[in-house]
Short mmCIF file of C-alpha atoms in Angstrom, two decimals:
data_model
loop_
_atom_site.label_atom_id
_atom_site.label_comp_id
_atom_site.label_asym_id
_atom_site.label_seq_id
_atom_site.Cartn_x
_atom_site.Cartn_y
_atom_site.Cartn_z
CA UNK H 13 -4.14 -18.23 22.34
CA UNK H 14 -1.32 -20.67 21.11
CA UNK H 15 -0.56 -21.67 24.96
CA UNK H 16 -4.16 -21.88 25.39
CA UNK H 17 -4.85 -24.41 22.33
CA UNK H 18 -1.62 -26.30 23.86
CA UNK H 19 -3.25 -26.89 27.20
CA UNK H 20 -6.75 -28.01 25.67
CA UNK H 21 -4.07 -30.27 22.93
CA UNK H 22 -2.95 -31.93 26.42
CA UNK H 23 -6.51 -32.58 27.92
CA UNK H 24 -9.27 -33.36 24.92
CA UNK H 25 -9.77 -33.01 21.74
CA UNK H 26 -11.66 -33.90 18.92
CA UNK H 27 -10.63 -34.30 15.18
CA UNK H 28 -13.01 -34.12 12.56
CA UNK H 29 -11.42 -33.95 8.40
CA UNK H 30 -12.95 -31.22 6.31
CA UNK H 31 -12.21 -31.62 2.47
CA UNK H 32 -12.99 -27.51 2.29
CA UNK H 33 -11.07 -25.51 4.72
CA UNK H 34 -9.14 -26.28 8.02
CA UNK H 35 -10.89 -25.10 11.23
CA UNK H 36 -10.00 -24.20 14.41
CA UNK H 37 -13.10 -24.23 17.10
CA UNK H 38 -11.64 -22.52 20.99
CA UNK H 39 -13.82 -21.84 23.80
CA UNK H 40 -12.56 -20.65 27.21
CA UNK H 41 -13.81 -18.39 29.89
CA UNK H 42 -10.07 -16.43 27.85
CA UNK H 43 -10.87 -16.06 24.84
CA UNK H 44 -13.96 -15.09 22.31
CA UNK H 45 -14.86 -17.96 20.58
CA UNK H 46 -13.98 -17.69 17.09
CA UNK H 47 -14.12 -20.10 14.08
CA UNK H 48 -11.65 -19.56 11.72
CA UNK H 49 -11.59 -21.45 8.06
CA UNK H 50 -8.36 -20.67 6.20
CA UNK H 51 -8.08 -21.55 2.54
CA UNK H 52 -4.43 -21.68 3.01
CA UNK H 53 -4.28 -25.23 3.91
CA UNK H 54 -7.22 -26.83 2.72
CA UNK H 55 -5.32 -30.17 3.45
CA UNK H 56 -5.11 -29.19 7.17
CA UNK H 57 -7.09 -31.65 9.60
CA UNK H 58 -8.86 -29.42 11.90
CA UNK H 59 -8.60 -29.36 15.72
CA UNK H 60 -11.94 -28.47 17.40
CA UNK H 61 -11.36 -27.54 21.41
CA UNK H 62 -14.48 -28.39 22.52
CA UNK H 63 -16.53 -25.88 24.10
CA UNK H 64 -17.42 -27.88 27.90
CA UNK H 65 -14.75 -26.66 30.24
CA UNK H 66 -10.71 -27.78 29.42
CA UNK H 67 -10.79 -29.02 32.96
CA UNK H 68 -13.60 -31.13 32.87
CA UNK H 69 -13.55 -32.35 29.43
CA UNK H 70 -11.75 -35.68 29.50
CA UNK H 71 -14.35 -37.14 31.82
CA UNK H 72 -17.39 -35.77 29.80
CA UNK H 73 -19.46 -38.46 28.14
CA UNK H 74 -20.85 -37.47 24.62
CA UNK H 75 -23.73 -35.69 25.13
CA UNK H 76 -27.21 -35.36 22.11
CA UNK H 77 -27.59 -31.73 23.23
CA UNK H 78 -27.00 -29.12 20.72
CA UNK H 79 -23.30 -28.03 20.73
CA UNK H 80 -21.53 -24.51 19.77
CA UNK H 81 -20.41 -26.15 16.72
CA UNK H 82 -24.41 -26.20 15.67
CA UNK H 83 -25.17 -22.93 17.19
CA UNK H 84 -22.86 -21.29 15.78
CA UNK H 85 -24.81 -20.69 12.20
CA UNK H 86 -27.78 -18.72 14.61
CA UNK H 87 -28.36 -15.56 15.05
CA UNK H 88 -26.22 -15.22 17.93
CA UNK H 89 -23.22 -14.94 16.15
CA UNK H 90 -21.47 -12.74 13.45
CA UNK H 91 -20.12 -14.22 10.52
CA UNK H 92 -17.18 -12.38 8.60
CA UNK H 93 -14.63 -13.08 5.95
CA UNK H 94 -11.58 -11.91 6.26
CA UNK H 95 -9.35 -10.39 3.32
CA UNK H 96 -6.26 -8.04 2.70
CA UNK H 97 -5.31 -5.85 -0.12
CA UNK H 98 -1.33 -5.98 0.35
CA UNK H 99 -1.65 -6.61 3.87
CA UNK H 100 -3.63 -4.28 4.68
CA UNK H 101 -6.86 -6.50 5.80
CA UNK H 102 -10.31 -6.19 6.53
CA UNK H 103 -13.18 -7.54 8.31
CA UNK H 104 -15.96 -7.91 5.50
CA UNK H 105 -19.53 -8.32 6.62
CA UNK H 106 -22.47 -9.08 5.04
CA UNK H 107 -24.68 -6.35 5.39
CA UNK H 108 -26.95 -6.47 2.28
CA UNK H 109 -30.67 -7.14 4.40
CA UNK H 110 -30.28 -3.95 6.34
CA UNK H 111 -29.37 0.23 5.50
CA UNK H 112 -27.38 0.16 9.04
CA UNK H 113 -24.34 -1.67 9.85
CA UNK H 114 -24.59 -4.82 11.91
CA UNK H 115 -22.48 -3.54 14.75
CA UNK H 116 -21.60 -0.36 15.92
CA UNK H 117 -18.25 1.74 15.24
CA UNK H 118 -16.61 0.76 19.29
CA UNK H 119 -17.74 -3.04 18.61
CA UNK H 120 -15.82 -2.71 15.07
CA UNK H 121 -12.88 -1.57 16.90
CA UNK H 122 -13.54 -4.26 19.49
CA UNK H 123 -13.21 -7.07 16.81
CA UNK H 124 -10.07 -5.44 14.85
CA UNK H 125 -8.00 -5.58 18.08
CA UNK H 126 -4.93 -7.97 17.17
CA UNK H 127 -4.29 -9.35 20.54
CA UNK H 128 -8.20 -9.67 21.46
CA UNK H 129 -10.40 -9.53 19.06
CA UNK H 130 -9.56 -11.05 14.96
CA UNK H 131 -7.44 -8.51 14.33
CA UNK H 132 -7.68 -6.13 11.23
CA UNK H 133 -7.04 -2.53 9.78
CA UNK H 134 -11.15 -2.19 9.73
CA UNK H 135 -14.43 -3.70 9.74
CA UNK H 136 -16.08 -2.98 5.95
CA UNK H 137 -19.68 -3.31 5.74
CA UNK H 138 -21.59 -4.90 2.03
CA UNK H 139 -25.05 -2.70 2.55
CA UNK H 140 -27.98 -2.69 0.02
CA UNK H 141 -27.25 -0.02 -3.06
CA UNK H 142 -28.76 3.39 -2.66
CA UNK H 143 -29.07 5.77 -5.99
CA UNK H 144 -29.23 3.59 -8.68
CA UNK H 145 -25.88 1.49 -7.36
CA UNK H 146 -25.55 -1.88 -6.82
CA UNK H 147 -24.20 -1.98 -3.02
CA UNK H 148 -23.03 0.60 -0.85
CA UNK H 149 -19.61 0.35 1.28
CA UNK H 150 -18.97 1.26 4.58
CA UNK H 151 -16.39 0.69 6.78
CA UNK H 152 -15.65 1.49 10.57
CA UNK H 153 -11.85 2.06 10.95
CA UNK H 154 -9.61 0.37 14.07
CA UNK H 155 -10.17 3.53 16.17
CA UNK H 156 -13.79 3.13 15.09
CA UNK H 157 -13.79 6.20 13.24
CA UNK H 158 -15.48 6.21 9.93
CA UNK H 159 -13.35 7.22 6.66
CA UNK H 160 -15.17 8.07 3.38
CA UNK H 161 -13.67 5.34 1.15
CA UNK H 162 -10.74 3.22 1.06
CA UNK H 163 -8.87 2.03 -1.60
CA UNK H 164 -7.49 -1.25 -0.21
CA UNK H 165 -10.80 -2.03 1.18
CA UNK H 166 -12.32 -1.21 -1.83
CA UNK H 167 -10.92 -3.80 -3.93
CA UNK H 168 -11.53 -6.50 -1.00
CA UNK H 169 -15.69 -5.57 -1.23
CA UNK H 170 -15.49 -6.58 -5.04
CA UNK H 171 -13.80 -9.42 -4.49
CA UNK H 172 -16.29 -10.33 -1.78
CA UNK H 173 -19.27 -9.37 -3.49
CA UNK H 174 -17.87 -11.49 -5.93
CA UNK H 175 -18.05 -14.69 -3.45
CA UNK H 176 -21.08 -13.91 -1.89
CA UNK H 177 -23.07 -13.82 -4.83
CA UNK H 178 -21.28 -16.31 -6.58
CA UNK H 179 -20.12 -14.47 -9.25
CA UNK H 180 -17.06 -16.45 -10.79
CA UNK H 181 -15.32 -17.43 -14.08
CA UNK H 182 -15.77 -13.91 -16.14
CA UNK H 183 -14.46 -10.36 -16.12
CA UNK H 184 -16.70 -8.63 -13.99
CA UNK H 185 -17.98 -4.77 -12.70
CA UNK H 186 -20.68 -3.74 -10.46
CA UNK H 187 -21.29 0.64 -8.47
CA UNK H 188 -20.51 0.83 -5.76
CA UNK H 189 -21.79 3.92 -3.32
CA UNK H 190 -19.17 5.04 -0.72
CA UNK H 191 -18.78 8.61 0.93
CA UNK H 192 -16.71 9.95 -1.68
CA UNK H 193 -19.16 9.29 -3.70
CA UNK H 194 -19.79 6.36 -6.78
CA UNK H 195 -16.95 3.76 -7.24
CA UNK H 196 -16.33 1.53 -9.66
CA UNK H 197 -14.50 -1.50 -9.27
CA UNK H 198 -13.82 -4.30 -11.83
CA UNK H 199 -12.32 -8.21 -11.32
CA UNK H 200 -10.08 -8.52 -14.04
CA UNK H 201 -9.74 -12.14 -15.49
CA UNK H 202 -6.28 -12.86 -13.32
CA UNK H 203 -7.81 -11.97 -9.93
CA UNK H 204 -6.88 -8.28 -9.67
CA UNK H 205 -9.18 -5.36 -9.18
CA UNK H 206 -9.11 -2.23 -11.19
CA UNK H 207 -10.79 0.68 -10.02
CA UNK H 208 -12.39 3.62 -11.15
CA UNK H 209 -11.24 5.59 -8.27
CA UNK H 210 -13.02 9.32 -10.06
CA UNK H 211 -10.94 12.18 -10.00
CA UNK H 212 -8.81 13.98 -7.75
CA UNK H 213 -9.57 16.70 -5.71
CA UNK H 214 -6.84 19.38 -5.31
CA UNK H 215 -8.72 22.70 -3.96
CA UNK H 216 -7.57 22.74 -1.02
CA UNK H 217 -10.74 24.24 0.74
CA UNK H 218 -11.89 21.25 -0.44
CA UNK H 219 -8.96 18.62 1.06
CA UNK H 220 -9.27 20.25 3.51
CA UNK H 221 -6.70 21.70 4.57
CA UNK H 222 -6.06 24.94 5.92
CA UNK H 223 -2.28 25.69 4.08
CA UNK H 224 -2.89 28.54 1.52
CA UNK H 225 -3.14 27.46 -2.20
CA UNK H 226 -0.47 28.01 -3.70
CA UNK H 227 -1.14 27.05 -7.77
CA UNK H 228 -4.36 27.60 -8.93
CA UNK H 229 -6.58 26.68 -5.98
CA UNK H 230 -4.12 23.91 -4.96
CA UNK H 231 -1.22 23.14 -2.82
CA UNK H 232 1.34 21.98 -4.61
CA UNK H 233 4.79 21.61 -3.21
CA UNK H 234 4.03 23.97 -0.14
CA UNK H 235 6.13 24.10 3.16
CA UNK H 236 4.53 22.48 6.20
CA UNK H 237 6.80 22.50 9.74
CA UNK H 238 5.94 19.61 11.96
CA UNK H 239 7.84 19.32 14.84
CA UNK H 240 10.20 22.21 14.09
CA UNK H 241 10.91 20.54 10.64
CA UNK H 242 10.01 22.28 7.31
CA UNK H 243 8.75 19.82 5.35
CA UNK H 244 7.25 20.20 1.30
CA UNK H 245 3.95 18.76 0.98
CA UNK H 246 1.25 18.58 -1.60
CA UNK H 247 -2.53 17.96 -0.49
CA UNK H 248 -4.88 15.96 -2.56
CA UNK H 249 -7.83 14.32 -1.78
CA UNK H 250 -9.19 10.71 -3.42
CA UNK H 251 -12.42 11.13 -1.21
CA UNK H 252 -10.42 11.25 1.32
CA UNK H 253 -7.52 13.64 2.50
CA UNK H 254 -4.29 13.30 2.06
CA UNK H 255 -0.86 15.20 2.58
CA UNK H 256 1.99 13.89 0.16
CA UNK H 257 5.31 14.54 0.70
CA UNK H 258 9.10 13.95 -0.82
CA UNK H 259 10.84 15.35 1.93
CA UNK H 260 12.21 18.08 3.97
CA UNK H 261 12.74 21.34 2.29
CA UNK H 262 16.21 21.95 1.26
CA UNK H 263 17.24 18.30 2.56
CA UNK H 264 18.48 15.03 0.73
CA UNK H 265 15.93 12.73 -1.26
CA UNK H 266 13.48 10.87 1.17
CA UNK H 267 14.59 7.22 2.23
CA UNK H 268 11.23 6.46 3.52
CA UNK H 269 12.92 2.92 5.25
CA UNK H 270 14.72 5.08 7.85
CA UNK H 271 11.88 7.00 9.06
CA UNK H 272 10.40 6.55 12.37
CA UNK H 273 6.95 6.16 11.27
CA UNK H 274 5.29 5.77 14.32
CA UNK H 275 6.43 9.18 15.47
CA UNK H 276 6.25 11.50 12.88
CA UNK H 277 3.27 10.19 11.42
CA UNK H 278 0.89 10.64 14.47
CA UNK H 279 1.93 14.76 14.15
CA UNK H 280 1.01 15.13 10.36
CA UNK H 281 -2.32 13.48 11.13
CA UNK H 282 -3.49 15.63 13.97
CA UNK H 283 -1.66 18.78 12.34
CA UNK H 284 -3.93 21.72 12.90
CA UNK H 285 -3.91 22.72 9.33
CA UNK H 286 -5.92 19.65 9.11
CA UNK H 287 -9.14 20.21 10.50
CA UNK H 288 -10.68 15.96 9.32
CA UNK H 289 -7.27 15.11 10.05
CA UNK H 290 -5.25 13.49 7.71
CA UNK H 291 -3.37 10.32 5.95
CA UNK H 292 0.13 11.17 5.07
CA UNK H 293 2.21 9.45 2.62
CA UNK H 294 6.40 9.69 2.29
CA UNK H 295 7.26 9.06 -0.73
CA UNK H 296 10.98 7.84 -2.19
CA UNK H 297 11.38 8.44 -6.55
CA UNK H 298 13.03 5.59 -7.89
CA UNK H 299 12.12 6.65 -11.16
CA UNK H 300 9.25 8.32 -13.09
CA UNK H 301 7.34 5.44 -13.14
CA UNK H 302 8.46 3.67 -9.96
CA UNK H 303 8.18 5.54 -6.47
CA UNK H 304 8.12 3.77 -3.27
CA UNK H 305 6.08 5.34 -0.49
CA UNK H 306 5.34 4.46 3.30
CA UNK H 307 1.76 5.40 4.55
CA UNK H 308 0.72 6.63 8.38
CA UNK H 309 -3.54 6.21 7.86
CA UNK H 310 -5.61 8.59 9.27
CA UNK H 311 -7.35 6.25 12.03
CA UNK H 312 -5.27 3.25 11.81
CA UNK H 313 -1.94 4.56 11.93
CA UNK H 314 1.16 2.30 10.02
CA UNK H 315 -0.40 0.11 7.40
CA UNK H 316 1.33 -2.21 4.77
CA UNK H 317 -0.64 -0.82 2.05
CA UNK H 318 -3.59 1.96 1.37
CA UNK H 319 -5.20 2.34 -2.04
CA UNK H 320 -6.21 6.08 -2.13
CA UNK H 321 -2.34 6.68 -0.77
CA UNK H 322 -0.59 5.40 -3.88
CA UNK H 323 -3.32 6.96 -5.74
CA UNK H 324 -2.45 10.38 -3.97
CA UNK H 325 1.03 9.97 -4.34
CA UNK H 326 1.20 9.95 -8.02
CA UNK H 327 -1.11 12.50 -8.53
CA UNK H 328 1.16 14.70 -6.45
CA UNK H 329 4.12 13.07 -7.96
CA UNK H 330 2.98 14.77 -11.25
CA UNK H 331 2.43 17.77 -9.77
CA UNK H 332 5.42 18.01 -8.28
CA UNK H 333 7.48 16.84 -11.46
CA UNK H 334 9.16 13.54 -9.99
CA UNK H 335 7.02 10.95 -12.22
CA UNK H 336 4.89 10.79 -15.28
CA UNK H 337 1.17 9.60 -15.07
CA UNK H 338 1.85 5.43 -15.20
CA UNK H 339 3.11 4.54 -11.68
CA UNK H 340 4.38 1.25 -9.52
CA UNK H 341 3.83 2.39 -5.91
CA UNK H 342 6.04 0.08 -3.97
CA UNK H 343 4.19 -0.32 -0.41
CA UNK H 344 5.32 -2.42 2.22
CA UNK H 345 2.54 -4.85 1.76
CA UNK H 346 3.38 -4.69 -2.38
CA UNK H 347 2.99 -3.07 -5.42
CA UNK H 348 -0.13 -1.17 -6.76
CA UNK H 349 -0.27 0.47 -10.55
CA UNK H 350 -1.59 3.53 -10.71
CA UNK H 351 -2.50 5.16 -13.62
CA UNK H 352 -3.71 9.22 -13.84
CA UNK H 353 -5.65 9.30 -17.10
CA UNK H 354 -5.46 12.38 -18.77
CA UNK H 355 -8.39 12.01 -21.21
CA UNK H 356 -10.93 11.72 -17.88
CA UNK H 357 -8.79 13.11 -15.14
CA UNK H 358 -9.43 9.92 -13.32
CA UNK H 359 -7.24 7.53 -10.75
CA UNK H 360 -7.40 3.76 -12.03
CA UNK H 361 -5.74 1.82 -9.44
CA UNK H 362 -5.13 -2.43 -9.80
CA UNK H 363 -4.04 -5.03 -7.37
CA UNK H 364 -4.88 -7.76 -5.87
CA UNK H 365 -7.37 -8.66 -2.76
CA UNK H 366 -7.00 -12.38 -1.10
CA UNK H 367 -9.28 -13.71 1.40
CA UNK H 368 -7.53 -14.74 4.39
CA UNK H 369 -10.36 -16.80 6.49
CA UNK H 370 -14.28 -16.59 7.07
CA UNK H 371 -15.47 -17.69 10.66
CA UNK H 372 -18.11 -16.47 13.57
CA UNK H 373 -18.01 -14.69 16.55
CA UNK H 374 -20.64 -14.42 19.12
CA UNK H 375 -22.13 -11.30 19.91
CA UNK H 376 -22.13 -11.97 23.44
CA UNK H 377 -18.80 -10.86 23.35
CA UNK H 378 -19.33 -7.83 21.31
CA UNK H 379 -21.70 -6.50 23.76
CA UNK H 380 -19.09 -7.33 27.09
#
């Protein structure tokens, strides 16, 4: 896209100031045409490629027809925020005049395509509330499988919600349906989002996962070989499942930095003692209130951060008997605190959630 933007740079363009947001406007016979408005530079003066073609542009004369830059608010297009929870980002959509997401699950993994399409970990969708709640959340991983719930994502939607209904200046909670059920998320006054994230599931019928319980109705600390290595592992599920581990039975603590993520963590997911699959998390003790944990996603594969992980990994931490029930989880992305209350028996789970950019795509392209 860069060399593309170049060439146009060369040929003609047009610069407009914006006193909100810089802009970026490209349309080729390449390239989806995408406008993106990031808040990161809101001194930025915005190049706009226009949309005639490169070639011909710097003998066109300026024309009172209707351009892209005026279509582009029509119903022909898509419009979408983007946001990350500690790099892990999202697509955010919203959804809240229809019960059915605007796009389908192989579009959604159309648009989260990093080298053609915006690029993202998944597509989240801000629908109308169903059972007494105030929205429902859905999101369409980058696979364009659907997970119940995600933590990360979670805390984006509020955040969102937040904007979209201009709800600013005050400390601030609203229900939220998901799959795994009611969710409760809450701005705090410095930016962050708490969240109610219910309690933890540890039957392991109920995970699922096929390993045999092995305290109480759980697994707790049970030996799992992948790829001819024994490794312990505790299952827990936040809504979703997950498969915790500290390392490799009998075998030094875990330095989660020198793993090979991207080929181990392919063989825990698709393990067939995992019959929804599975997100596993590796997790290094630094202390027992400070772990550090890497995270292969169950439909999105490495990710700098997921919500319901660190949330996982302390419960299991505690189970285990590495880390009392106030946790940092150092992610690559950042740090989360986690907190497993033992007066409810719920996860609460803070950070932060940034939006990145907001901008339109036309569904032309979706449908290609």
């Amino acid at each position: 896209m860069a060399e593309a933007i170049a060439t146009a740079a060369a040929t003609s363009l047009s610069v407009k100031p914006s006193n909100l947001h810089s802009q970026l406007f490209l349309s080729s016979t390449s390239f989806p045409i995408i406008r993106l408005n990031s808040l990161k530079n809101p001194n930025f003066r915005p190049l706009v490629v226009s949309s005639t073609s490169i070639e011909s542009a710097a003998t066109q004369k300026p024309s009172s027809k209707t351009s892209f830059l005026d279509q582009r608010e029509g119903s022909r297009y898509l419009h979408f925020v983007k946001y990350h929870g500690l790099g892990n980002d999202f697509i955010l959509v919203d959804n809240r005049d229809s019960s059915e997401p605007k796009i389908t699950p192989e579009q959604a993994a159309k648009l989260c395509d990093r080298n053609f399409g915006i690029g993202a970990d998944g597509v989240i969708f801000a629908l109308p509330g169903i059972n007494g709640t105030d929205y429902t959340m859905r999101i369409f991983n980058s696979d364009g499988s659907e997970p119940e719930m995600c933590g990360n994502g979670v805390r984006c939607f509020a955040r969102f919600i937040a904007e979209i209904e201009n709800l600013h200046g005050k400390k601030l909670s609203f229900s939220v349906h998901t799959g795994a059920g009611l969710i409760v998320p809450e701005i705090q006054e410095d930016g962050k989002v708490k969240v109610d994230m219910g309690e933890p599931v540890l039957k392991a019928a109920d995970v699922p996962t096929k390993l045999a319980a092995n305290k109480n109705d759980a697994v707790v600390k049970s030996e799992l070989v992948v790829d001819g290595v024994t490794w312990n592992v505790t299952c827990v599920s936040m809504g979703n499942p997950h498969c915790v581990t500290f390392g490799v039975k009998g075998g030094q603590d875990l330095q989660v930095d020198a793993l090979n993520l991207a080929q181990i963590g392919p063989k825990f997911e698709h393990h067939e003692v995992f019959p929804a699959r599975t997100n596993t998390e590796f997790v290094q003790v630094c202390s027992p209130s400070h772990l550090k944990m890497r995270v292969w996603e169950r439909g999105a594969g490495a990710t700098l951060a997921c919500g319901t992980g660190a949330c996982a990994t302390v419960v299991a931490a505690v189970l285990e008997g590495h880390a009392g029930r106030n946790c940092t989880v150092d992610l690559p992305g950042g740090p989360l605190e986690i907190e497993w209350r033992e007066e409810d028996n719920h996860v609460y789970m803070t950070g932060p959630a940034e939006m990145v950019f907001d901008g339109s795509v036309p569904l032309r392209y979706l449908l290609e």
